[in-house]
C-alpha cells in the first residue's frame, strides 16, 4: 500500500476506546442514539400543552421518531452479526450524522443571529433566522429600553419641600460591542459564543469517532460472514474476480443477495466498495483476534472444522497427503513381498 493511500484512507479502529471490542462499542453507541432520538417523542408531547414550535423544530421531532423506529429494528441484530442489518445500521448512522449536522448548523446560525440581535441596535425587534422567535422566547434574553451596564442614583433636596428629596438615576453605557443590525459574524464574536463553538466542535469530534467505530464493526461482520458462509471459503478473496477485493456477500449467487435485501445490500456496498471489500495488510490476523474475543465474550469454545483445517494447512502441521491408489497388480506384488519376509 502506497504512502498516499495510507495517509488518505479512512481510519479503521480495531477496538472501542482501546478497552472494549467493536461489538460492545457499537452497542453503546446505538444506545446513545436511542436516547437521543427519544427526545423527538417528548418534543411532540410539548405540542399537546400548547407550546409553540417552529416548522424546523417540528420536522426534527418527526424525523427523530422515524429514526427511533429504524434504530430499534436494526439494533436487535448487533449480537447476531447479521451482515445486512449491521451494514444498514452503519449506513443509517452515517446518514443520521449528516442530517444532524444540517440541523445543528441551522440552529447554530439562528442562535448566533439571536445573540447578535441582543447586542445590536435592533434589540427588541423580531428575532431573525429559522425558529428564531422560539429560541428568543426560551433563551431568557431581556429587551431593555436602554443598554447600560449599571445605574447610579443621586439624591438631592426637592424644591419647596424641606424634608422631601428626589432621586435622579444616571445610566452608564455598557462596554459591549454593538452593531447596527444582527449578523452572523457579530454573533460569533460575542464572548459567550466562543464556548458554544468549542462545545459543538468537541461533540462532533466524538461523533466522527463513533461513525468510524460503526463502520469498522460492519466491515468486520461482512468479512466474518464471507469466511463462515461457505465451506469452500478459505480466504476473503475466494470467489472474487479481483485479488484486492473480497467477494460481495450480497452478490446474486450468494444467499444474502436474494430479494429486496440483496438489492439494498448491493447498493450500500457499492457506495463504499473499496472500504467494505478492499483488502488491507493484517485483515485476516485482525479478524482472527476479533473472533477469539467474541468467543470469550459469548463463553463459547472454538468450533472445529474448515477454519481449524485451514489454520493447520497454513502452519504446515496438517496430516500428510494420502497415498495415491494402488493398482491390482501393484497390490499383489506388495503383498508377495510382505509374505516373503
PDB file of C-alpha atoms in Angstrom, residues 173-337:
ATOM      1  CA  UNK A 173     -23.419  52.892  28.801  1.00  0.00           C
ATOM      2  CA  UNK A 174     -22.324  49.294  28.619  1.00  0.00           C
ATOM      3  CA  UNK A 175     -18.973  48.389  27.188  1.00  0.00           C
ATOM      4  CA  UNK A 176     -20.205  45.583  24.901  1.00  0.00           C
ATOM      5  CA  UNK A 177     -19.688  45.999  21.207  1.00  0.00           C
ATOM      6  CA  UNK A 178     -22.903  46.883  19.396  1.00  0.00           C
ATOM      7  CA  UNK A 179     -23.832  46.731  15.745  1.00  0.00           C
ATOM      8  CA  UNK A 180     -26.482  48.433  13.671  1.00  0.00           C
ATOM      9  CA  UNK A 181     -28.223  45.095  12.985  1.00  0.00           C
ATOM     10  CA  UNK A 182     -27.897  41.375  13.702  1.00  0.00           C
ATOM     11  CA  UNK A 183     -25.309  39.474  11.693  1.00  0.00           C
ATOM     12  CA  UNK A 184     -23.687  36.060  11.900  1.00  0.00           C
ATOM     13  CA  UNK A 185     -20.151  37.419  12.223  1.00  0.00           C
ATOM     14  CA  UNK A 186     -21.155  39.770  15.030  1.00  0.00           C
ATOM     15  CA  UNK A 187     -22.860  36.952  16.920  1.00  0.00           C
ATOM     16  CA  UNK A 188     -19.879  34.621  16.610  1.00  0.00           C
ATOM     17  CA  UNK A 189     -17.534  37.272  18.033  1.00  0.00           C
ATOM     18  CA  UNK A 190     -19.523  37.631  21.247  1.00  0.00           C
ATOM     19  CA  UNK A 191     -17.762  36.260  24.383  1.00  0.00           C
ATOM     20  CA  UNK A 192     -20.475  33.715  25.177  1.00  0.00           C
ATOM     21  CA  UNK A 193     -20.342  32.301  21.631  1.00  0.00           C
ATOM     22  CA  UNK A 194     -16.772  31.017  21.905  1.00  0.00           C
ATOM     23  CA  UNK A 195     -17.690  28.379  24.492  1.00  0.00           C
ATOM     24  CA  UNK A 196     -20.659  27.277  22.363  1.00  0.00           C
ATOM     25  CA  UNK A 197     -18.465  26.795  19.287  1.00  0.00           C
ATOM     26  CA  UNK A 198     -15.881  24.857  21.300  1.00  0.00           C
ATOM     27  CA  UNK A 199     -18.560  22.559  22.759  1.00  0.00           C
ATOM     28  CA  UNK A 200     -20.091  21.863  19.324  1.00  0.00           C
ATOM     29  CA  UNK A 201     -16.684  21.039  17.822  1.00  0.00           C
ATOM     30  CA  UNK A 202     -15.805  18.698  20.711  1.00  0.00           C
ATOM     31  CA  UNK A 203     -19.099  16.821  20.435  1.00  0.00           C
ATOM     32  CA  UNK A 204     -18.724  16.424  16.689  1.00  0.00           C
ATOM     33  CA  UNK A 205     -15.196  15.066  17.091  1.00  0.00           C
ATOM     34  CA  UNK A 206     -16.695  12.348  19.308  1.00  0.00           C
ATOM     35  CA  UNK A 207     -19.464  11.773  16.767  1.00  0.00           C
ATOM     36  CA  UNK A 208     -16.963  11.254  13.938  1.00  0.00           C
ATOM     37  CA  UNK A 209     -15.131   8.673  16.037  1.00  0.00           C
ATOM     38  CA  UNK A 210     -18.432   6.888  16.668  1.00  0.00           C
ATOM     39  CA  UNK A 211     -19.069   6.799  12.908  1.00  0.00           C
ATOM     40  CA  UNK A 212     -15.676   5.158  12.351  1.00  0.00           C
ATOM     41  CA  UNK A 213     -16.420   2.535  15.009  1.00  0.00           C
ATOM     42  CA  UNK A 214     -19.815   1.697  13.479  1.00  0.00           C
ATOM     43  CA  UNK A 215     -18.292   1.380  10.004  1.00  0.00           C
ATOM     44  CA  UNK A 216     -15.407  -0.745  11.249  1.00  0.00           C
ATOM     45  CA  UNK A 217     -17.748  -3.158  13.025  1.00  0.00           C
ATOM     46  CA  UNK A 218     -19.949  -3.531   9.936  1.00  0.00           C
ATOM     47  CA  UNK A 219     -16.832  -4.206   7.858  1.00  0.00           C
ATOM     48  CA  UNK A 220     -15.732  -6.871  10.333  1.00  0.00           C
ATOM     49  CA  UNK A 221     -19.152  -8.560  10.219  1.00  0.00           C
ATOM     50  CA  UNK A 222     -19.125  -8.651   6.418  1.00  0.00           C
ATOM     51  CA  UNK A 223     -15.719 -10.318   6.320  1.00  0.00           C
ATOM     52  CA  UNK A 224     -16.520 -12.825   9.030  1.00  0.00           C
ATOM     53  CA  UNK A 225     -19.674 -13.721   7.125  1.00  0.00           C
ATOM     54  CA  UNK A 226     -17.639 -14.372   3.985  1.00  0.00           C
ATOM     55  CA  UNK A 227     -15.337 -16.761   5.851  1.00  0.00           C
ATOM     56  CA  UNK A 228     -18.134 -18.672   7.553  1.00  0.00           C
ATOM     57  CA  UNK A 229     -20.860 -18.668   4.896  1.00  0.00           C
ATOM     58  CA  UNK A 230     -19.351 -21.463   2.790  1.00  0.00           C
ATOM     59  CA  UNK A 231     -17.100 -24.419   3.484  1.00  0.00           C
ATOM     60  CA  UNK A 232     -15.163 -23.668   0.314  1.00  0.00           C
ATOM     61  CA  UNK A 233     -14.108 -20.208   1.518  1.00  0.00           C
ATOM     62  CA  UNK A 234     -10.557 -20.487   2.826  1.00  0.00           C
ATOM     63  CA  UNK A 235      -9.735 -16.816   2.196  1.00  0.00           C
ATOM     64  CA  UNK A 236     -11.508 -13.483   1.879  1.00  0.00           C
ATOM     65  CA  UNK A 237     -10.810 -13.406  -1.846  1.00  0.00           C
ATOM     66  CA  UNK A 238     -12.204 -16.856  -2.660  1.00  0.00           C
ATOM     67  CA  UNK A 239     -14.792 -16.368  -5.408  1.00  0.00           C
ATOM     68  CA  UNK A 240     -13.830 -12.734  -6.059  1.00  0.00           C
ATOM     69  CA  UNK A 241     -12.866 -11.520  -9.520  1.00  0.00           C
ATOM     70  CA  UNK A 242     -10.153  -9.249  -8.081  1.00  0.00           C
ATOM     71  CA  UNK A 243      -7.328 -10.287  -5.790  1.00  0.00           C
ATOM     72  CA  UNK A 244      -7.529  -6.934  -3.991  1.00  0.00           C
ATOM     73  CA  UNK A 245     -11.283  -7.089  -3.305  1.00  0.00           C
ATOM     74  CA  UNK A 246     -13.241  -9.530  -1.200  1.00  0.00           C
ATOM     75  CA  UNK A 247     -16.294 -11.220  -2.617  1.00  0.00           C
ATOM     76  CA  UNK A 248     -19.511  -9.233  -2.337  1.00  0.00           C
ATOM     77  CA  UNK A 249     -21.702 -11.020   0.266  1.00  0.00           C
ATOM     78  CA  UNK A 250     -24.794  -9.596  -1.478  1.00  0.00           C
ATOM     79  CA  UNK A 251     -23.935 -10.924  -4.927  1.00  0.00           C
ATOM     80  CA  UNK A 252     -26.723 -12.578  -6.866  1.00  0.00           C
ATOM     81  CA  UNK A 253     -25.385 -16.099  -6.302  1.00  0.00           C
ATOM     82  CA  UNK A 254     -24.950 -15.559  -2.553  1.00  0.00           C
ATOM     83  CA  UNK A 255     -27.690 -16.388  -0.011  1.00  0.00           C
ATOM     84  CA  UNK A 256     -27.749 -12.766   1.225  1.00  0.00           C
ATOM     85  CA  UNK A 257     -28.151 -11.455  -2.325  1.00  0.00           C
ATOM     86  CA  UNK A 258     -31.724 -12.590  -2.830  1.00  0.00           C
ATOM     87  CA  UNK A 259     -34.790 -10.363  -2.810  1.00  0.00           C
ATOM     88  CA  UNK A 260     -35.018  -6.705  -1.886  1.00  0.00           C
ATOM     89  CA  UNK A 261     -32.429  -7.140   0.885  1.00  0.00           C
ATOM     90  CA  UNK A 262     -29.879  -8.267  -1.668  1.00  0.00           C
ATOM     91  CA  UNK A 263     -30.598  -5.254  -3.903  1.00  0.00           C
ATOM     92  CA  UNK A 264     -30.352  -2.839  -0.989  1.00  0.00           C
ATOM     93  CA  UNK A 265     -27.215  -4.571   0.272  1.00  0.00           C
ATOM     94  CA  UNK A 266     -25.528  -4.233  -3.124  1.00  0.00           C
ATOM     95  CA  UNK A 267     -26.416  -0.525  -3.175  1.00  0.00           C
ATOM     96  CA  UNK A 268     -24.961   0.030   0.302  1.00  0.00           C
ATOM     97  CA  UNK A 269     -21.772  -1.887  -0.517  1.00  0.00           C
ATOM     98  CA  UNK A 270     -21.447  -0.031  -3.817  1.00  0.00           C
ATOM     99  CA  UNK A 271     -21.377   3.349  -2.045  1.00  0.00           C
ATOM    100  CA  UNK A 272     -18.028   2.457  -0.457  1.00  0.00           C
ATOM    101  CA  UNK A 273     -16.893  -0.733  -2.141  1.00  0.00           C
ATOM    102  CA  UNK A 274     -13.181  -0.125  -1.603  1.00  0.00           C
ATOM    103  CA  UNK A 275     -13.781   0.295   2.135  1.00  0.00           C
ATOM    104  CA  UNK A 276     -16.172  -2.602   2.711  1.00  0.00           C
ATOM    105  CA  UNK A 277     -14.462  -5.142   0.438  1.00  0.00           C
ATOM    106  CA  UNK A 278     -10.959  -3.757  -0.107  1.00  0.00           C
ATOM    107  CA  UNK A 279      -8.035  -5.770   1.212  1.00  0.00           C
ATOM    108  CA  UNK A 280      -5.551  -4.480   3.739  1.00  0.00           C
ATOM    109  CA  UNK A 281      -2.438  -5.907   5.307  1.00  0.00           C
ATOM    110  CA  UNK A 282      -3.253  -7.662   8.562  1.00  0.00           C
ATOM    111  CA  UNK A 283      -7.003  -8.028   7.936  1.00  0.00           C
ATOM    112  CA  UNK A 284      -7.065 -11.804   8.495  1.00  0.00           C
ATOM    113  CA  UNK A 285      -4.995 -11.545  11.683  1.00  0.00           C
ATOM    114  CA  UNK A 286      -7.285  -8.825  12.993  1.00  0.00           C
ATOM    115  CA  UNK A 287     -10.418 -10.863  12.221  1.00  0.00           C
ATOM    116  CA  UNK A 288      -8.934 -13.930  13.886  1.00  0.00           C
ATOM    117  CA  UNK A 289      -8.297 -11.904  17.030  1.00  0.00           C
ATOM    118  CA  UNK A 290     -11.799 -10.414  16.876  1.00  0.00           C
ATOM    119  CA  UNK A 291     -13.326 -13.887  16.555  1.00  0.00           C
ATOM    120  CA  UNK A 292     -11.369 -15.094  19.589  1.00  0.00           C
ATOM    121  CA  UNK A 293     -12.508 -12.063  21.584  1.00  0.00           C
ATOM    122  CA  UNK A 294     -16.113 -12.669  20.538  1.00  0.00           C
ATOM    123  CA  UNK A 295     -15.924 -16.312  21.649  1.00  0.00           C
ATOM    124  CA  UNK A 296     -14.608 -15.247  25.049  1.00  0.00           C
ATOM    125  CA  UNK A 297     -17.443 -12.751  25.411  1.00  0.00           C
ATOM    126  CA  UNK A 298     -20.020 -15.355  24.393  1.00  0.00           C
ATOM    127  CA  UNK A 299     -18.418 -18.060  26.523  1.00  0.00           C
ATOM    128  CA  UNK A 300     -18.147 -20.402  23.543  1.00  0.00           C
ATOM    129  CA  UNK A 301     -15.234 -22.639  22.608  1.00  0.00           C
ATOM    130  CA  UNK A 302     -13.635 -22.559  19.169  1.00  0.00           C
ATOM    131  CA  UNK A 303     -15.622 -24.555  16.642  1.00  0.00           C
ATOM    132  CA  UNK A 304     -13.544 -27.160  14.753  1.00  0.00           C
ATOM    133  CA  UNK A 305     -13.979 -27.507  11.036  1.00  0.00           C
ATOM    134  CA  UNK A 306     -12.868 -25.590   7.996  1.00  0.00           C
ATOM    135  CA  UNK A 307     -11.198 -22.808   9.993  1.00  0.00           C
ATOM    136  CA  UNK A 308      -9.091 -25.252  12.009  1.00  0.00           C
ATOM    137  CA  UNK A 309      -8.076 -27.245   8.918  1.00  0.00           C
ATOM    138  CA  UNK A 310      -7.096 -24.057   7.125  1.00  0.00           C
ATOM    139  CA  UNK A 311      -5.023 -22.904  10.095  1.00  0.00           C
ATOM    140  CA  UNK A 312      -3.177 -26.215  10.204  1.00  0.00           C
ATOM    141  CA  UNK A 313      -2.633 -26.143   6.440  1.00  0.00           C
ATOM    142  CA  UNK A 314      -1.070 -22.692   6.602  1.00  0.00           C
ATOM    143  CA  UNK A 315       1.160 -23.569   9.547  1.00  0.00           C
ATOM    144  CA  UNK A 316       2.308 -26.820   7.930  1.00  0.00           C
ATOM    145  CA  UNK A 317       1.125 -29.047  10.797  1.00  0.00           C
ATOM    146  CA  UNK A 318      -1.681 -30.786   8.942  1.00  0.00           C
ATOM    147  CA  UNK A 319      -1.815 -34.541   8.249  1.00  0.00           C
ATOM    148  CA  UNK A 320       0.286 -35.905   5.366  1.00  0.00           C
ATOM    149  CA  UNK A 321      -1.458 -36.170   1.998  1.00  0.00           C
ATOM    150  CA  UNK A 322      -2.988 -39.596   1.268  1.00  0.00           C
ATOM    151  CA  UNK A 323      -1.026 -42.074  -0.810  1.00  0.00           C
ATOM    152  CA  UNK A 324      -2.079 -42.500  -4.435  1.00  0.00           C
ATOM    153  CA  UNK A 325      -4.357 -45.512  -5.075  1.00  0.00           C
ATOM    154  CA  UNK A 326      -2.563 -48.743  -5.998  1.00  0.00           C
ATOM    155  CA  UNK A 327      -3.477 -50.870  -8.960  1.00  0.00           C
ATOM    156  CA  UNK A 328      -4.376 -54.546  -8.552  1.00  0.00           C
ATOM    157  CA  UNK A 329      -1.013 -55.805  -9.840  1.00  0.00           C
ATOM    158  CA  UNK A 330       0.928 -53.435  -7.602  1.00  0.00           C
ATOM    159  CA  UNK A 331      -1.094 -54.577  -4.598  1.00  0.00           C
ATOM    160  CA  UNK A 332      -0.270 -58.250  -5.341  1.00  0.00           C
ATOM    161  CA  UNK A 333       3.448 -57.547  -5.660  1.00  0.00           C
ATOM    162  CA  UNK A 334       3.440 -55.656  -2.381  1.00  0.00           C
ATOM    163  CA  UNK A 335       1.520 -58.491  -0.720  1.00  0.00           C
ATOM    164  CA  UNK A 336       4.005 -61.141  -2.044  1.00  0.00           C
ATOM    165  CA  UNK A 337       6.936 -59.134  -0.810  1.00  0.00           C
TER     166      UNK A 337
END
